[in-house]
Amino acid sequence: MKIGFIGLGNMGGPMAANLVAAGHAVTGYDITGLGPDGVTMAADAPAAAAGAQVVITMLPNGAILRQVAAEVIAAMAPGSVLLDCSTVDVASARAVAAKAASAGLGALDAPVSGGVGGAQAGTLTFMVGGPDDAFAMAAPLFAVMGQKAVHCGAAGNGQAAKICNNMILGATMIATCEAFALADKLGLDRQAMFDVVSTSSGQSWSMTSYCPAPGIGPKSPADNDYQPGFAADLMLKDLRLSQDAAEGVDADTPMGQLAATLYARFVEEEGGKGRDFSAMLPRFEKRGRSKP
Ligand code: NAD
């Protein structure tokens, strides 16, 4: 397939490289001018999009997506598909999809989970919103870049699934970390705590697959001095998106709201920027009982 790829950073770079390795012709654009080997770099975003059957974007936020989409939609041929894999607000995803549809394009919002490791290994999970025919056209690309693509419904539903998932993740990581810190103070050995919880009703992905306690459970960022992994800053971004969305539809999400507040404090005031999101455990270790 002829593919345009805009935003070749930590995630987009390896995703584009995997498409090249699978035999697709990828023309890329990034404001840094940098892209992986095998990607033909274009002078600007419309040049990367021109003539492509699918244009993929992997950008930092909704404002940048709206700006890039406005440029590339005009350059895309009717019937081609604009596939945004960035994590952005639901409103931006829906606005871009509507603009693309009115230009005769298919549009999909397809944020991912799996992080940089998943992007490199081609094992991402895609959560996809948009029409069936566009989903069918992008399916072979999802198969190259990921291991699973779930069609979640209409435009914006991929972003909705992503922020709901990560709202659960943020809250369960905090709950897991505060429970380890409590267990420490109660004299409960961390390995024993893991052995019980990982096979009991308190278990979650945060405990069993990404244990925040160093030396316990499978290898995780905790075993690498909390180098990300999934940075606390990105978790904060996703939690804020969840709270913006909740505000927009009048949904009551007190756990998500508190998780957003705690990650904001951690990232902006407590040195958590650039650390893995599981570094909430050393944060709790140092603290005594206080109001949240
Ligand atoms: P990144 O900052 O490494 O990459 C973004 C790229 O977009 C950069 O290379 C930047 O130069 C480029 N860019 C910015 N503005 C541009 C423009 N106007 N035109 C062209 N290129 C532009 O970020 P990332 O980690 O690759 O994340 C990308 C998206 O994926 C984000 O929305 C993020 O929330 C999401 N995401 C990241 C992870 C992760 O673990 N890194 C996991 C899941 C989802």
mmCIF file of C-alpha atoms and ligand atoms in Angstrom:
data_model
loop_
_atom_site.group_PDB
_atom_site.id
_atom_site.type_symbol
_atom_site.label_atom_id
_atom_site.label_comp_id
_atom_site.label_asym_id
_atom_site.label_seq_id
_atom_site.Cartn_x
_atom_site.Cartn_y
_atom_site.Cartn_z
ATOM 1 C CA MET A 1 0.000 0.000 0.000
ATOM 2 C CA LYS A 2 1.072 3.583 -0.519
ATOM 3 C CA ILE A 3 1.129 5.171 2.932
ATOM 4 C CA GLY A 4 1.749 8.682 4.241
ATOM 5 C CA PHE A 5 3.006 8.822 7.837
ATOM 6 C CA ILE A 6 3.054 12.080 9.796
ATOM 7 C CA GLY A 7 4.655 12.237 13.238
ATOM 8 C CA LEU A 8 7.658 9.909 13.356
ATOM 9 C CA GLY A 9 8.559 10.171 17.048
ATOM 10 C CA ASN A 10 8.977 7.497 19.715
ATOM 11 C CA MET A 11 5.847 5.661 18.585
ATOM 12 C CA GLY A 12 5.409 6.722 14.940
ATOM 13 C CA GLY A 13 9.032 5.987 14.011
ATOM 14 C CA PRO A 14 8.990 2.273 14.805
ATOM 15 C CA MET A 15 5.401 1.881 13.542
ATOM 16 C CA ALA A 16 6.460 3.321 10.167
ATOM 17 C CA ALA A 17 9.579 1.127 10.166
ATOM 18 C CA ASN A 18 7.399 -1.966 10.612
ATOM 19 C CA LEU A 19 5.214 -0.935 7.670
ATOM 20 C CA VAL A 20 8.332 -0.541 5.501
ATOM 21 C CA ALA A 21 9.620 -3.940 6.657
ATOM 22 C CA ALA A 22 6.262 -5.468 5.620
ATOM 23 C CA GLY A 23 6.741 -4.126 2.085
ATOM 24 C CA HIS A 24 4.586 -0.974 2.146
ATOM 25 C CA ALA A 25 5.762 2.232 0.455
ATOM 26 C CA VAL A 26 5.890 4.858 3.222
ATOM 27 C CA THR A 27 6.373 8.581 2.682
ATOM 28 C CA GLY A 28 6.852 10.417 5.974
ATOM 29 C CA TYR A 29 6.904 13.866 7.491
ATOM 30 C CA ASP A 30 7.954 15.121 10.909
ATOM 31 C CA ILE A 31 8.783 18.694 11.916
ATOM 32 C CA THR A 32 12.163 17.399 13.098
ATOM 33 C CA GLY A 33 12.891 16.195 9.553
ATOM 34 C CA LEU A 34 13.851 12.821 11.030
ATOM 35 C CA GLY A 35 12.396 9.436 10.188
ATOM 36 C CA PRO A 36 13.456 5.800 10.260
ATOM 37 C CA ASP A 37 15.433 4.085 7.505
ATOM 38 C CA GLY A 38 13.316 3.082 4.542
ATOM 39 C CA VAL A 39 10.796 5.934 4.941
ATOM 40 C CA THR A 40 10.977 8.496 2.113
ATOM 41 C CA MET A 41 10.908 11.876 3.835
ATOM 42 C CA ALA A 42 8.680 14.601 2.357
ATOM 43 C CA ALA A 43 9.100 18.378 2.646
ATOM 44 C CA ASP A 44 5.764 18.906 4.409
ATOM 45 C CA ALA A 45 2.655 17.075 5.585
ATOM 46 C CA PRO A 46 0.561 17.554 2.396
ATOM 47 C CA ALA A 47 3.468 16.198 0.319
ATOM 48 C CA ALA A 48 3.596 13.090 2.512
ATOM 49 C CA ALA A 49 -0.166 12.626 2.119
ATOM 50 C CA ALA A 50 -0.484 13.206 -1.628
ATOM 51 C CA GLY A 51 -1.293 10.011 -3.521
ATOM 52 C CA ALA A 52 -1.437 7.861 -0.369
ATOM 53 C CA GLN A 53 -4.217 5.296 0.108
ATOM 54 C CA VAL A 54 -3.882 5.656 3.864
ATOM 55 C CA VAL A 55 -2.404 8.603 5.775
ATOM 56 C CA ILE A 56 -1.383 7.766 9.338
ATOM 57 C CA THR A 57 -0.850 10.454 11.980
ATOM 58 C CA MET A 58 0.935 9.868 15.318
ATOM 59 C CA LEU A 59 1.047 13.304 16.948
ATOM 60 C CA PRO A 60 1.287 14.765 20.461
ATOM 61 C CA ASN A 61 -2.220 16.205 20.971
ATOM 62 C CA GLY A 62 -5.580 17.216 19.554
ATOM 63 C CA ALA A 63 -4.640 20.792 18.641
ATOM 64 C CA ILE A 64 -1.717 19.590 16.521
ATOM 65 C CA LEU A 65 -3.872 16.853 14.998
ATOM 66 C CA ARG A 66 -6.543 19.401 13.969
ATOM 67 C CA GLN A 67 -3.885 21.594 12.367
ATOM 68 C CA VAL A 68 -2.164 18.731 10.504
ATOM 69 C CA ALA A 69 -5.508 17.228 9.432
ATOM 70 C CA ALA A 70 -6.636 20.534 7.943
ATOM 71 C CA GLU A 71 -3.483 20.545 5.808
ATOM 72 C CA VAL A 72 -3.538 16.920 4.690
ATOM 73 C CA ILE A 73 -7.268 16.452 4.044
ATOM 74 C CA ALA A 74 -7.017 18.879 1.130
ATOM 75 C CA ALA A 75 -4.148 16.852 -0.328
ATOM 76 C CA MET A 76 -5.818 13.426 -0.027
ATOM 77 C CA ALA A 77 -7.708 11.646 -2.822
ATOM 78 C CA PRO A 78 -11.412 10.804 -2.252
ATOM 79 C CA GLY A 79 -11.781 7.247 -0.972
ATOM 80 C CA SER A 80 -8.470 7.295 0.870
ATOM 81 C CA VAL A 81 -8.347 6.906 4.651
ATOM 82 C CA LEU A 82 -7.045 9.247 7.345
ATOM 83 C CA LEU A 83 -5.933 7.012 10.220
ATOM 84 C CA ASP A 84 -5.072 8.866 13.414
ATOM 85 C CA CYS A 85 -3.259 6.734 15.989
ATOM 86 C CA SER A 86 -2.466 9.597 18.419
ATOM 87 C CA THR A 87 -4.126 9.845 21.819
ATOM 88 C CA VAL A 88 -6.282 12.980 21.623
ATOM 89 C CA ASP A 89 -9.509 14.353 23.065
ATOM 90 C CA VAL A 90 -12.729 12.795 21.796
ATOM 91 C CA ALA A 91 -13.962 16.167 20.496
ATOM 92 C CA SER A 92 -10.888 16.649 18.270
ATOM 93 C CA ALA A 93 -11.182 13.092 16.949
ATOM 94 C CA ARG A 94 -14.843 13.659 16.041
ATOM 95 C CA ALA A 95 -14.154 17.080 14.485
ATOM 96 C CA VAL A 96 -11.361 15.689 12.291
ATOM 97 C CA ALA A 97 -13.525 12.719 11.271
ATOM 98 C CA ALA A 98 -16.384 15.019 10.242
ATOM 99 C CA LYS A 99 -14.056 17.190 8.183
ATOM 100 C CA ALA A 100 -12.542 14.148 6.489
ATOM 101 C CA ALA A 101 -15.969 12.654 5.751
ATOM 102 C CA SER A 102 -17.165 15.871 4.138
ATOM 103 C CA ALA A 103 -14.111 15.700 1.838
ATOM 104 C CA GLY A 104 -15.063 12.144 0.799
ATOM 105 C CA LEU A 105 -12.402 10.469 2.931
ATOM 106 C CA GLY A 106 -12.684 7.653 5.420
ATOM 107 C CA ALA A 107 -11.487 8.631 8.883
ATOM 108 C CA LEU A 108 -10.526 6.437 11.798
ATOM 109 C CA ASP A 109 -9.407 7.298 15.316
ATOM 110 C CA ALA A 110 -7.216 4.411 16.418
ATOM 111 C CA PRO A 111 -5.244 5.169 19.580
ATOM 112 C CA VAL A 112 -2.971 2.425 20.811
ATOM 113 C CA SER A 113 -1.895 0.684 23.947
ATOM 114 C CA GLY A 114 1.406 -1.134 24.219
ATOM 115 C CA GLY A 115 3.854 1.774 24.381
ATOM 116 C CA VAL A 116 7.188 2.134 22.614
ATOM 117 C CA GLY A 117 8.028 -1.546 23.155
ATOM 118 C CA GLY A 118 4.769 -2.566 21.479
ATOM 119 C CA ALA A 119 5.385 -0.123 18.623
ATOM 120 C CA GLN A 120 8.835 -1.613 18.032
ATOM 121 C CA ALA A 121 7.688 -5.214 18.299
ATOM 122 C CA GLY A 122 4.540 -4.666 16.222
ATOM 123 C CA THR A 123 2.352 -5.830 19.087
ATOM 124 C CA LEU A 124 0.194 -2.744 19.730
ATOM 125 C CA THR A 125 -3.520 -2.942 20.458
ATOM 126 C CA PHE A 126 -5.598 -0.513 18.378
ATOM 127 C CA MET A 127 -8.929 0.839 19.667
ATOM 128 C CA VAL A 128 -10.745 2.033 16.587
ATOM 129 C CA GLY A 129 -13.649 4.377 15.885
ATOM 130 C CA GLY A 130 -15.037 5.064 12.415
ATOM 131 C CA PRO A 131 -16.883 3.497 9.488
ATOM 132 C CA ASP A 132 -16.683 -0.210 8.542
ATOM 133 C CA ASP A 133 -15.200 0.319 5.067
ATOM 134 C CA ALA A 134 -12.350 2.463 6.417
ATOM 135 C CA PHE A 135 -11.710 -0.114 9.162
ATOM 136 C CA ALA A 136 -11.531 -2.872 6.525
ATOM 137 C CA MET A 137 -9.042 -0.853 4.487
ATOM 138 C CA ALA A 138 -6.792 -0.214 7.498
ATOM 139 C CA ALA A 139 -7.030 -3.786 8.856
ATOM 140 C CA PRO A 140 -3.903 -5.095 7.053
ATOM 141 C CA LEU A 141 -1.919 -2.181 8.500
ATOM 142 C CA PHE A 142 -3.207 -2.868 12.023
ATOM 143 C CA ALA A 143 -2.037 -6.471 11.517
ATOM 144 C CA VAL A 144 1.497 -5.261 10.733
ATOM 145 C CA MET A 145 1.751 -2.658 13.519
ATOM 146 C CA GLY A 146 -0.160 -4.550 16.162
ATOM 147 C CA GLN A 147 -1.544 -7.804 17.425
ATOM 148 C CA LYS A 148 -5.127 -6.704 17.897
ATOM 149 C CA ALA A 149 -7.537 -4.085 16.540
ATOM 150 C CA VAL A 150 -10.927 -3.687 18.192
ATOM 151 C CA HIS A 151 -13.585 -1.817 16.227
ATOM 152 C CA CYS A 152 -15.351 0.150 18.950
ATOM 153 C CA GLY A 153 -18.011 1.884 16.827
ATOM 154 C CA ALA A 154 -18.371 5.329 15.326
ATOM 155 C CA ALA A 155 -15.859 8.181 15.154
ATOM 156 C CA GLY A 156 -14.353 9.078 18.533
ATOM 157 C CA ASN A 157 -15.114 5.709 20.117
ATOM 158 C CA GLY A 158 -11.501 4.587 19.825
ATOM 159 C CA GLN A 159 -10.438 7.579 21.908
ATOM 160 C CA ALA A 160 -13.306 6.922 24.322
ATOM 161 C CA ALA A 161 -12.106 3.332 24.826
ATOM 162 C CA LYS A 162 -8.508 4.480 25.306
ATOM 163 C CA ILE A 163 -9.251 7.064 27.980
ATOM 164 C CA CYS A 164 -11.653 4.766 29.843
ATOM 165 C CA ASN A 165 -9.003 2.031 29.855
ATOM 166 C CA ASN A 166 -6.295 4.388 31.044
ATOM 167 C CA MET A 167 -8.541 5.916 33.685
ATOM 168 C CA ILE A 168 -8.897 2.399 35.134
ATOM 169 C CA LEU A 169 -5.143 1.871 34.791
ATOM 170 C CA GLY A 170 -4.231 5.136 36.559
ATOM 171 C CA ALA A 171 -6.579 4.435 39.442
ATOM 172 C CA THR A 172 -5.519 0.781 39.839
ATOM 173 C CA MET A 173 -1.823 1.674 39.719
ATOM 174 C CA ILE A 174 -2.331 4.202 42.511
ATOM 175 C CA ALA A 175 -4.375 1.682 44.517
ATOM 176 C CA THR A 176 -1.695 -0.987 44.023
ATOM 177 C CA CYS A 177 1.107 1.387 45.069
ATOM 178 C CA GLU A 178 -0.667 2.694 48.160
ATOM 179 C CA ALA A 179 -1.462 -0.895 49.184
ATOM 180 C CA PHE A 180 2.233 -1.881 48.894
ATOM 181 C CA ALA A 181 3.194 1.158 50.995
ATOM 182 C CA LEU A 182 0.576 0.206 53.606
ATOM 183 C CA ALA A 183 1.778 -3.422 53.573
ATOM 184 C CA ASP A 184 5.345 -2.210 54.225
ATOM 185 C CA LYS A 185 4.225 -0.280 57.272
ATOM 186 C CA LEU A 186 2.227 -3.260 58.518
ATOM 187 C CA GLY A 187 5.321 -5.471 58.252
ATOM 188 C CA LEU A 188 3.952 -7.566 55.384
ATOM 189 C CA ASP A 189 6.667 -8.859 53.067
ATOM 190 C CA ARG A 190 6.294 -7.538 49.496
ATOM 191 C CA GLN A 191 6.752 -10.949 47.907
ATOM 192 C CA ALA A 192 4.036 -12.388 50.143
ATOM 193 C CA MET A 193 1.805 -9.433 49.291
ATOM 194 C CA PHE A 194 2.379 -10.105 45.569
ATOM 195 C CA ASP A 195 1.784 -13.840 45.926
ATOM 196 C CA VAL A 196 -1.552 -13.215 47.621
ATOM 197 C CA VAL A 197 -2.878 -10.286 45.592
ATOM 198 C CA SER A 198 -1.780 -11.562 42.184
ATOM 199 C CA THR A 199 -3.979 -14.616 42.718
ATOM 200 C CA SER A 200 -6.762 -12.915 44.676
ATOM 201 C CA SER A 201 -9.531 -10.458 43.987
ATOM 202 C CA GLY A 202 -7.249 -7.423 44.290
ATOM 203 C CA GLN A 203 -5.279 -8.500 41.231
ATOM 204 C CA SER A 204 -4.971 -6.246 38.211
ATOM 205 C CA TRP A 205 -2.586 -5.693 35.316
ATOM 206 C CA SER A 206 -0.770 -3.146 37.509
ATOM 207 C CA MET A 207 0.029 -5.893 40.008
ATOM 208 C CA THR A 208 0.516 -8.980 37.867
ATOM 209 C CA SER A 209 2.096 -7.643 34.666
ATOM 210 C CA TYR A 210 3.665 -4.341 35.700
ATOM 211 C CA CYS A 211 4.349 -4.753 39.401
ATOM 212 C CA PRO A 212 5.488 -1.395 40.860
ATOM 213 C CA ALA A 213 7.695 -3.069 43.503
ATOM 214 C CA PRO A 214 11.313 -3.708 42.393
ATOM 215 C CA GLY A 215 12.364 -7.354 42.308
ATOM 216 C CA ILE A 216 8.807 -8.640 42.574
ATOM 217 C CA GLY A 217 6.773 -10.218 39.761
ATOM 218 C CA PRO A 218 7.749 -10.065 36.095
ATOM 219 C CA LYS A 219 10.425 -7.612 34.993
ATOM 220 C CA SER A 220 8.983 -4.082 34.908
ATOM 221 C CA PRO A 221 10.204 -0.448 34.979
ATOM 222 C CA ALA A 222 10.454 -0.754 38.789
ATOM 223 C CA ASP A 223 13.408 -3.071 38.134
ATOM 224 C CA ASN A 224 15.061 -0.350 36.059
ATOM 225 C CA ASP A 225 14.928 2.497 38.589
ATOM 226 C CA TYR A 226 11.492 3.493 37.246
ATOM 227 C CA GLN A 227 12.757 4.572 33.835
ATOM 228 C CA PRO A 228 9.687 4.552 31.569
ATOM 229 C CA GLY A 229 8.011 2.348 30.327
ATOM 230 C CA PHE A 230 4.924 4.441 30.389
ATOM 231 C CA ALA A 231 5.870 7.861 31.708
ATOM 232 C CA ALA A 232 3.839 9.481 34.489
ATOM 233 C CA ASP A 233 3.494 12.550 32.231
ATOM 234 C CA LEU A 234 1.681 10.440 29.588
ATOM 235 C CA MET A 235 -0.568 8.936 32.236
ATOM 236 C CA LEU A 236 -1.385 12.468 33.398
ATOM 237 C CA LYS A 237 -2.206 13.447 29.802
ATOM 238 C CA ASP A 238 -4.612 10.518 29.450
ATOM 239 C CA LEU A 239 -6.222 11.114 32.850
ATOM 240 C CA ARG A 240 -6.795 14.757 31.959
ATOM 241 C CA LEU A 241 -8.365 13.696 28.657
ATOM 242 C CA SER A 242 -10.662 11.365 30.598
ATOM 243 C CA GLN A 243 -11.699 14.185 32.926
ATOM 244 C CA ASP A 244 -12.258 16.634 30.040
ATOM 245 C CA ALA A 245 -14.450 14.014 28.385
ATOM 246 C CA ALA A 246 -16.308 13.324 31.640
ATOM 247 C CA GLU A 247 -16.898 17.052 32.077
ATOM 248 C CA GLY A 248 -18.253 17.265 28.532
ATOM 249 C CA VAL A 249 -20.875 14.549 29.046
ATOM 250 C CA ASP A 250 -21.599 15.173 32.753
ATOM 251 C CA ALA A 251 -20.228 11.801 33.933
ATOM 252 C CA ASP A 252 -19.323 11.320 37.601
ATOM 253 C CA THR A 253 -15.759 9.897 37.769
ATOM 254 C CA PRO A 254 -14.424 10.568 41.292
ATOM 255 C CA MET A 255 -11.663 7.918 41.149
ATOM 256 C CA GLY A 256 -10.439 9.180 37.781
ATOM 257 C CA GLN A 257 -10.580 12.740 39.077
ATOM 258 C CA LEU A 258 -8.480 11.902 42.127
ATOM 259 C CA ALA A 259 -6.034 9.899 40.012
ATOM 260 C CA ALA A 260 -5.623 12.940 37.735
ATOM 261 C CA THR A 261 -5.020 15.180 40.764
ATOM 262 C CA LEU A 262 -2.416 12.822 42.263
ATOM 263 C CA TYR A 263 -0.540 12.353 38.965
ATOM 264 C CA ALA A 264 -0.614 16.130 38.380
ATOM 265 C CA ARG A 265 0.997 16.685 41.772
ATOM 266 C CA PHE A 266 3.486 13.884 41.154
ATOM 267 C CA VAL A 267 4.538 15.182 37.717
ATOM 268 C CA GLU A 268 4.377 18.921 38.335
ATOM 269 C CA GLU A 269 5.475 19.291 41.960
ATOM 270 C CA GLU A 270 7.103 16.082 43.181
ATOM 271 C CA GLY A 271 9.757 15.257 40.576
ATOM 272 C CA GLY A 272 7.727 12.571 38.808
ATOM 273 C CA LYS A 273 8.225 14.050 35.328
ATOM 274 C CA GLY A 274 10.087 11.586 33.115
ATOM 275 C CA ARG A 275 9.672 8.738 35.597
ATOM 276 C CA ASP A 276 7.546 5.689 35.003
ATOM 277 C CA PHE A 277 3.937 5.958 36.201
ATOM 278 C CA SER A 278 4.573 3.088 38.641
ATOM 279 C CA ALA A 279 7.015 5.362 40.528
ATOM 280 C CA MET A 280 3.951 6.250 42.579
ATOM 281 C CA LEU A 281 5.188 3.480 44.903
ATOM 282 C CA PRO A 282 8.363 5.288 46.094
ATOM 283 C CA ARG A 283 6.184 8.417 46.349
ATOM 284 C CA PHE A 284 3.813 6.701 48.776
ATOM 285 C CA GLU A 285 6.696 5.017 50.645
ATOM 286 C CA LYS A 286 8.024 8.420 51.665
ATOM 287 C CA ARG A 287 4.710 9.787 52.852
ATOM 288 C CA GLY A 288 2.773 9.617 56.047
ATOM 289 C CA ARG A 289 -0.981 9.695 56.347
ATOM 290 C CA SER A 290 -2.452 12.886 54.939
ATOM 291 C CA LYS A 291 -5.475 14.268 53.217
ATOM 292 C CA PRO A 292 -5.381 13.222 49.526
HETATM 293 P P1 NAD B 1 6.699 11.932 20.387
HETATM 294 O O1 NAD B 1 6.726 13.303 20.915
HETATM 295 O O2 NAD B 1 7.919 11.056 20.491
HETATM 296 O O3 NAD B 1 6.281 11.963 18.837
HETATM 297 C C1 NAD B 1 5.436 12.920 18.256
HETATM 298 C C2 NAD B 1 6.099 13.370 16.969
HETATM 299 O O4 NAD B 1 5.241 14.292 16.296
HETATM 300 C C3 NAD B 1 7.439 14.088 17.210
HETATM 301 O O5 NAD B 1 8.453 13.467 16.482
HETATM 302 C C4 NAD B 1 7.167 15.514 16.733
HETATM 303 O O6 NAD B 1 8.308 16.132 16.148
HETATM 304 C C5 NAD B 1 6.073 15.277 15.716
HETATM 305 N N1 NAD B 1 5.274 16.467 15.426
HETATM 306 C C6 NAD B 1 4.783 17.385 16.293
HETATM 307 N N2 NAD B 1 4.075 18.329 15.635
HETATM 308 C C7 NAD B 1 4.108 17.980 14.330
HETATM 309 C C8 NAD B 1 3.563 18.567 13.146
HETATM 310 N N3 NAD B 1 2.835 19.670 13.192
HETATM 311 N N4 NAD B 1 3.801 17.949 11.958
HETATM 312 C C9 NAD B 1 4.553 16.814 11.911
HETATM 313 N N5 NAD B 1 5.089 16.215 12.987
HETATM 314 C C10 NAD B 1 4.866 16.803 14.185
HETATM 315 O O7 NAD B 1 5.455 11.213 21.081
HETATM 316 P P2 NAD B 1 5.106 9.654 21.084
HETATM 317 O O8 NAD B 1 5.556 9.045 22.359
HETATM 318 O O9 NAD B 1 5.519 9.054 19.784
HETATM 319 O O10 NAD B 1 3.510 9.734 21.178
HETATM 320 C C11 NAD B 1 2.704 10.002 20.045
HETATM 321 C C12 NAD B 1 1.251 9.808 20.430
HETATM 322 O O11 NAD B 1 1.069 8.453 20.880
HETATM 323 C C13 NAD B 1 0.772 10.703 21.566
HETATM 324 O O12 NAD B 1 -0.542 11.135 21.265
HETATM 325 C C14 NAD B 1 0.825 9.796 22.776
HETATM 326 O O13 NAD B 1 -0.105 10.176 23.772
HETATM 327 C C15 NAD B 1 0.463 8.469 22.162
HETATM 328 N N6 NAD B 1 0.944 7.299 22.911
HETATM 329 C C16 NAD B 1 2.241 7.250 23.351
HETATM 330 C C17 NAD B 1 2.671 6.135 24.045
HETATM 331 C C18 NAD B 1 4.099 6.031 24.552
HETATM 332 O O14 NAD B 1 4.375 5.143 25.365
HETATM 333 N N7 NAD B 1 5.019 6.866 24.089
HETATM 334 C C19 NAD B 1 1.793 5.075 24.295
HETATM 335 C C20 NAD B 1 0.497 5.138 23.794
HETATM 336 C C21 NAD B 1 0.090 6.270 23.105
#
